[in-house]
Each structure stands twice: as structure tokens, then as C-alpha cells.
PDB file of C-alpha atoms and ligand atoms in Angstrom:
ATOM      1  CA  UNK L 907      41.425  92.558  56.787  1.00 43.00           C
ATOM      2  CA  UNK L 908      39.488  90.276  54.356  1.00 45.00           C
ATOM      3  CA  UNK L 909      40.033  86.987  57.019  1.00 47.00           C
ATOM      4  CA  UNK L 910      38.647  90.049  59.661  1.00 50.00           C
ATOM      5  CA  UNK L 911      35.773  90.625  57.215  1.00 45.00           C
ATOM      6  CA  UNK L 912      35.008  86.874  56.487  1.00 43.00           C
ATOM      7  CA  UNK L 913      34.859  85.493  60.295  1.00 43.00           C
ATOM      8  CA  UNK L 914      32.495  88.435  60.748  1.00 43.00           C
ATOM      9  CA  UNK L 915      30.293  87.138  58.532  1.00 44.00           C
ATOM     10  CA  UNK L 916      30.201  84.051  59.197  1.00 43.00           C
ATOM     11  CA  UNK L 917      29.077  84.957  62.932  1.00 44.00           C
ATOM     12  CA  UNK L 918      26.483  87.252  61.925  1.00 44.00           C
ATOM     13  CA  UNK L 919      25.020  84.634  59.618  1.00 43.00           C
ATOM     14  CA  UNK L 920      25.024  81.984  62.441  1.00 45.00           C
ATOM     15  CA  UNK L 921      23.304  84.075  65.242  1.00 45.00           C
ATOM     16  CA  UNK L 922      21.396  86.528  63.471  1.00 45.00           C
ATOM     17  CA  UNK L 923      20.001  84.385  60.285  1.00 46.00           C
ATOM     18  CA  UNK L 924      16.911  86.834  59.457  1.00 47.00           C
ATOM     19  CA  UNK L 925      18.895  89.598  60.071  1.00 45.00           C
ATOM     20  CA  UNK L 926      18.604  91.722  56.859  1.00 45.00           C
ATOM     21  CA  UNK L 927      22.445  91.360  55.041  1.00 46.00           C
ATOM     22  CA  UNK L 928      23.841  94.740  55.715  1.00 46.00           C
ATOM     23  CA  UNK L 929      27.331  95.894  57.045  1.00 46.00           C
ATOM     24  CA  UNK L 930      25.728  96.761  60.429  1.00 46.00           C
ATOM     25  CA  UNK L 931      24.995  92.539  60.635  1.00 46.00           C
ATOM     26  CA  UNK L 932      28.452  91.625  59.485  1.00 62.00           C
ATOM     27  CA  UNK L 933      29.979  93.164  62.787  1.00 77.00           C
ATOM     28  CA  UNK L 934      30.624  90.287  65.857  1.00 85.00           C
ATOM     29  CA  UNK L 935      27.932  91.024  68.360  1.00 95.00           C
ATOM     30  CA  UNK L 936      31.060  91.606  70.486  1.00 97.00           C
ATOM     31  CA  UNK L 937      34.447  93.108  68.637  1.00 97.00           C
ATOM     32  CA  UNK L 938      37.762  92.749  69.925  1.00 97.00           C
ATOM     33  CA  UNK L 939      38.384  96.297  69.204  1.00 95.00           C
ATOM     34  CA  UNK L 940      41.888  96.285  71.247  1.00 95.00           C
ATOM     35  CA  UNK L 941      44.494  94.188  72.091  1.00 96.00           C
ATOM     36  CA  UNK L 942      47.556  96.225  73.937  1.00 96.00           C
ATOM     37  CA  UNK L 943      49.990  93.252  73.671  1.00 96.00           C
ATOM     38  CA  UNK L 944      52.942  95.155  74.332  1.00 95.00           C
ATOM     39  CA  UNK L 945      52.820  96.711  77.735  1.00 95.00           C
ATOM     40  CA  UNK L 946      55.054  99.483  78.714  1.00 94.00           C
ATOM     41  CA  UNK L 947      58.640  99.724  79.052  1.00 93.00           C
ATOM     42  CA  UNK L 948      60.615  96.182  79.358  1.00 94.00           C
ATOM     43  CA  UNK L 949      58.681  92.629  80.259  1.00 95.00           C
ATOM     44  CA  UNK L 950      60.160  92.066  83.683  1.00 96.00           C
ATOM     45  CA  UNK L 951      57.067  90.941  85.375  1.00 97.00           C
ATOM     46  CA  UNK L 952      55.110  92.376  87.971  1.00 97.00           C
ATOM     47  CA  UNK L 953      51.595  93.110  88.639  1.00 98.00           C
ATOM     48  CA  UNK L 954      51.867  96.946  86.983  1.00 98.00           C
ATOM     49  CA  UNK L 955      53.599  95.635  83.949  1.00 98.00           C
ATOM     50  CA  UNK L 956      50.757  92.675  83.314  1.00 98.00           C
ATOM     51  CA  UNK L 957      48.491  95.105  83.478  1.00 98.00           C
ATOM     52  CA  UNK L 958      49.589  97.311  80.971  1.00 97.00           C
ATOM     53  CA  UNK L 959      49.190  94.465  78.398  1.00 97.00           C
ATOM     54  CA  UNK L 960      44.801  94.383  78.080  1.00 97.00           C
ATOM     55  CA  UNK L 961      42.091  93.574  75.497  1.00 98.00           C
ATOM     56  CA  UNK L 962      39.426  95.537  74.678  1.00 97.00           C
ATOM     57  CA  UNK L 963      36.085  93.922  73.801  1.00 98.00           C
ATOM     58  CA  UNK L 964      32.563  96.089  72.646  1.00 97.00           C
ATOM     59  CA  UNK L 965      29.169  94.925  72.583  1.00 97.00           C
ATOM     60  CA  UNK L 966      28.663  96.091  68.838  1.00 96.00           C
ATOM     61  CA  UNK L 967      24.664  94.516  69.114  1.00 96.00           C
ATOM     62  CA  UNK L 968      21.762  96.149  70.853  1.00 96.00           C
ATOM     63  CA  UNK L 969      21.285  93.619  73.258  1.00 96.00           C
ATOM     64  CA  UNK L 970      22.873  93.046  76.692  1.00 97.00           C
ATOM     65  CA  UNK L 971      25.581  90.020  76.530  1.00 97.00           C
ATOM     66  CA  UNK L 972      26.290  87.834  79.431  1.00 97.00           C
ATOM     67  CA  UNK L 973      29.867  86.842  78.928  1.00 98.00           C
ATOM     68  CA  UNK L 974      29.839  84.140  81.924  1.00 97.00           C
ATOM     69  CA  UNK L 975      31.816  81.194  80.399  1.00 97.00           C
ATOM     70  CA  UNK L 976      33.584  82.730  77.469  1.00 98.00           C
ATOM     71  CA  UNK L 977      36.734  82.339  76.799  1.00 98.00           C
ATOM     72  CA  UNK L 978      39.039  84.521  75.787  1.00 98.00           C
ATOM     73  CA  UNK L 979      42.326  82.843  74.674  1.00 98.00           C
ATOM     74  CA  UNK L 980      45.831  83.611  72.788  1.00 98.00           C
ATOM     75  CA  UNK L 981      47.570  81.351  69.858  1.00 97.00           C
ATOM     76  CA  UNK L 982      49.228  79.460  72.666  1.00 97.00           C
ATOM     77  CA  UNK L 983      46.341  78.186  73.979  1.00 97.00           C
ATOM     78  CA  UNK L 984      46.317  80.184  77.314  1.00 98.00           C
ATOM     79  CA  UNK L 985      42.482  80.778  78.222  1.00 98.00           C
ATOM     80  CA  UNK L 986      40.490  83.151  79.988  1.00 98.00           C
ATOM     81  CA  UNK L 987      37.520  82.603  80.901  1.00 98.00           C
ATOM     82  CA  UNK L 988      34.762  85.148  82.197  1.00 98.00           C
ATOM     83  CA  UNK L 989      32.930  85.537  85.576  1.00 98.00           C
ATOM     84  CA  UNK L 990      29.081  86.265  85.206  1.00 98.00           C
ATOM     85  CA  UNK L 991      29.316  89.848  83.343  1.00 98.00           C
ATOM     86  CA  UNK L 992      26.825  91.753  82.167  1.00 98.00           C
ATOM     87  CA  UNK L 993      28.336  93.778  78.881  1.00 98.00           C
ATOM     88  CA  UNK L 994      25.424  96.103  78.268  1.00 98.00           C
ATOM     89  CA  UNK L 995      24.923  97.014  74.156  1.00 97.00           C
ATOM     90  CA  UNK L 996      27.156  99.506  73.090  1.00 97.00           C
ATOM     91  CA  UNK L 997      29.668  99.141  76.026  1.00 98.00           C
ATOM     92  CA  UNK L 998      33.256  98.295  76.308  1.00 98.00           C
ATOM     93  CA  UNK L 999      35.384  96.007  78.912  1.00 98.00           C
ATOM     94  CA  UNK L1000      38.760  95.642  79.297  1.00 98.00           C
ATOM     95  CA  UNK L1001      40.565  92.622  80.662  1.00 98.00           C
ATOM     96  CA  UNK L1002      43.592  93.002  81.772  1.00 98.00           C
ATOM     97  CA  UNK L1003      46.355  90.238  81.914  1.00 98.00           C
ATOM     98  CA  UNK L1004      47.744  90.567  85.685  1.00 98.00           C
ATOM     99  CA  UNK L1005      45.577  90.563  89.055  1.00 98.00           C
ATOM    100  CA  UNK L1006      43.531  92.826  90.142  1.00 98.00           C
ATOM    101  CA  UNK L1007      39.477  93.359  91.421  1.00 98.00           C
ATOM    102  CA  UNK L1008      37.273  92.960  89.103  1.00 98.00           C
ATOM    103  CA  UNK L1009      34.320  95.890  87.858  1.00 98.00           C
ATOM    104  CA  UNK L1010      31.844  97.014  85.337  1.00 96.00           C
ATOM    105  CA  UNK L1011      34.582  98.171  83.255  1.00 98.00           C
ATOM    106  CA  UNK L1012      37.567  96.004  83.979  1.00 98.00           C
ATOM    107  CA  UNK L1013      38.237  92.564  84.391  1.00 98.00           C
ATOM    108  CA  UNK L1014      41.516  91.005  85.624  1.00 98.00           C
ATOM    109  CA  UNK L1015      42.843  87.414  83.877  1.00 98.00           C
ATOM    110  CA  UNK L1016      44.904  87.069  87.034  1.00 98.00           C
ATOM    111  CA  UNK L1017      48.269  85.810  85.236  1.00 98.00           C
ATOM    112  CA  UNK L1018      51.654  86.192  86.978  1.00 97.00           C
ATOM    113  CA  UNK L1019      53.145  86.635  83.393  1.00 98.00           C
ATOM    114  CA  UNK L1020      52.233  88.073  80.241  1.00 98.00           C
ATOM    115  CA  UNK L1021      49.945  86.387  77.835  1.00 98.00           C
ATOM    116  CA  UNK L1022      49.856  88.359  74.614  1.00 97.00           C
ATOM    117  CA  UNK L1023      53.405  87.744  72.661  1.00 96.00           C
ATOM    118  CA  UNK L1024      54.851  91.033  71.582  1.00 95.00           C
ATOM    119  CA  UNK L1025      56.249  89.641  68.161  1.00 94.00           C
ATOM    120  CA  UNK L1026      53.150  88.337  66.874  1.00 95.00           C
ATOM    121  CA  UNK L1027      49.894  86.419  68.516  1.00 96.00           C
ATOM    122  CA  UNK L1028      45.946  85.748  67.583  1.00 96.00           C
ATOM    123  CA  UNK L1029      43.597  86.996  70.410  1.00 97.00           C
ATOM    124  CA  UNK L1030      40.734  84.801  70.185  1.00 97.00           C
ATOM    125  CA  UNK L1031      36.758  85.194  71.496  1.00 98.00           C
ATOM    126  CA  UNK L1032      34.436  82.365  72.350  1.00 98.00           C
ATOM    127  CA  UNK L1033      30.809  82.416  73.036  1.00 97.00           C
ATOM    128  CA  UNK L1034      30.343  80.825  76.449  1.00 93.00           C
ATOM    129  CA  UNK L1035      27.401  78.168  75.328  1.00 92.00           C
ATOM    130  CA  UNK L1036      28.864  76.317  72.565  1.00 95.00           C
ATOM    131  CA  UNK L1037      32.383  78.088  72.402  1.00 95.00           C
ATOM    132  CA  UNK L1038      31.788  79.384  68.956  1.00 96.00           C
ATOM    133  CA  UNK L1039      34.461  81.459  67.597  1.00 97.00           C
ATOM    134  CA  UNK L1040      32.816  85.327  67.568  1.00 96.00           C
ATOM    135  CA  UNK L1041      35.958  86.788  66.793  1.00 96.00           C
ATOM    136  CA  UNK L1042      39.558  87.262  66.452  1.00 96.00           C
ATOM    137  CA  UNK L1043      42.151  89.931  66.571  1.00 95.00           C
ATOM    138  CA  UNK L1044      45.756  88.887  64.865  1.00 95.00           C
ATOM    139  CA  UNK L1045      49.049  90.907  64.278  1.00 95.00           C
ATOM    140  CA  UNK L1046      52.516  90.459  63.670  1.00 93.00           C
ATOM    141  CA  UNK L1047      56.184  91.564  64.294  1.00 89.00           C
ATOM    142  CA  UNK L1048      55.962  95.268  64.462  1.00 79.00           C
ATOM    143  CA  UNK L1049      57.397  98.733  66.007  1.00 68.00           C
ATOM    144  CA  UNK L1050      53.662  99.108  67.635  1.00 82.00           C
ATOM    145  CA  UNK L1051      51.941  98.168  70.789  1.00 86.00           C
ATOM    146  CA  UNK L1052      48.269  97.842  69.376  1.00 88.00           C
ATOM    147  CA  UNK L1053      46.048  96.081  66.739  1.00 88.00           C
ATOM    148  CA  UNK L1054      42.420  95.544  65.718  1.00 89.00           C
ATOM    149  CA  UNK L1055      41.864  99.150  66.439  1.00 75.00           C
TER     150      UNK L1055
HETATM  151 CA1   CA T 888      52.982  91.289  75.700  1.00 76.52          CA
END
């Protein structure tokens, strides 16, 4: 929580530097709010399964973010990286690790395997103009599915 609270500082200070210092500034302009890194049932492939393993990202600012070009990656180094999207202020979008079409709500990473390691991984978000780190969404070994909720 305090390495959560720290990088979210640091952004805010870096792209909002008049902002007034409040805990509405500290938040990423967009929050990985979700990572379901352990899909359903066992990890035998298949477009279904991949799918049930997805991030969650919200525009927490009041602006409209274009995402084209930024990359969303895991510890591995495996990288996503995001077709022209609009993610209007306030909204979510999910993007899911198998294939699939894309919409205003979900986006598909197009992987034939899983990407986000059941047993402990660091989701990572880059902005797409300088690949500055906005923010990033770790957890361990565990009995549960989710984090950074
Ligand atoms: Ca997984």
C-alpha cells in the first residue's frame, strides 16, 4: 500500500504540477483498479480461458485519455500495447488477455497463452508519449483471483 501510495504521487506531481496537493491529485489519472490474474477453473489454454484472466483500468481524471501507444505490460516483460482509444473521464476498460474484437468497453491483448502469473506478478501502465510509469498493480502467492481492487 505505501509503494501504491508513493508511485501515485509521484505521477500526480509530474503531470499535474499546479494541481492543489490533495488526495483527489495523488490518484493516477488512470488506476489499474483490477487485475483478474487467475482465470477460471485450470490454465489449459484456449480462447475462453485467456479471457477470463483481464485488467481493469479507470480514467480517475476529468479529462478524456487517449491510450493509443501505451503499454500495458507484466513483470516478465510481455507488453501490450493500445490501439487509438478514447477512455472518456470517469470510465473503465477492460483488456482481456486472449483474442477477441475490440469495443468501447473491452479490449483484447490477443495472446494464445496467459500473461498474468497466478503465483505472483506486477501489472504495469505506461503513458504512450514518453512511456512514463502511471501505475502499477502487484500481488503475490495467494488463495485469490484478484488485486488492486
Ligand atoms: Ca493467470
Amino acid at each position: 500500500m505505501l509503494k501504491r501510495l508513493l508511485v501515485a504521487t509521484g505521477v500526480a506531481v509530474a503531470i499535474l504540477p499546479s494541481a492543489p496537493t490533495s488526495a483527489q491529485a495523488a490518484t493516477p489519472v488512470v488506476q489499474i483498479v483490477k487485475v483478474y490474474y487467475d482465470s477460471p477453473g485450470s490454465d489449459r489454454g484456449g480462447n475462453v480461458s485467456l479471457n477470463g484472466e483481464y485488467a481493469v483500468l479507470r480514467n480517475t481524471s476529468k479529462q478524456n485519455i487517449q491510450l493509443e501507444k501505451w503499454i500495458l505490460r507484466d513483470a516478465t516483460g510481455y507488453k501490450y500495447r493500445f490501439p487509438r482509444f478514447t477512455l472518456r473521464s470517469g470510465k473503465s476498460v477492460t483488456v482481456r488477455s486472449g483474442q477477441g474484437t475490440d469495443s468501447s468497453t473491452t479490449l483484447y491483448w490477443g495472446r494464445k497463452w496467459y500473461v498474468w502469473n497466478n503465483d505472483g506478478d506486477t501489472a504495469g501502465l505506461y503513458r504512450g508519449s514518453d512511456l512514463k510509469k502511471i501505475d502499477t498493480c502487484s500481488w503475490g502467492r495467494g488463495g485469490i483471483s484478484t488485486a488492486c481492487q
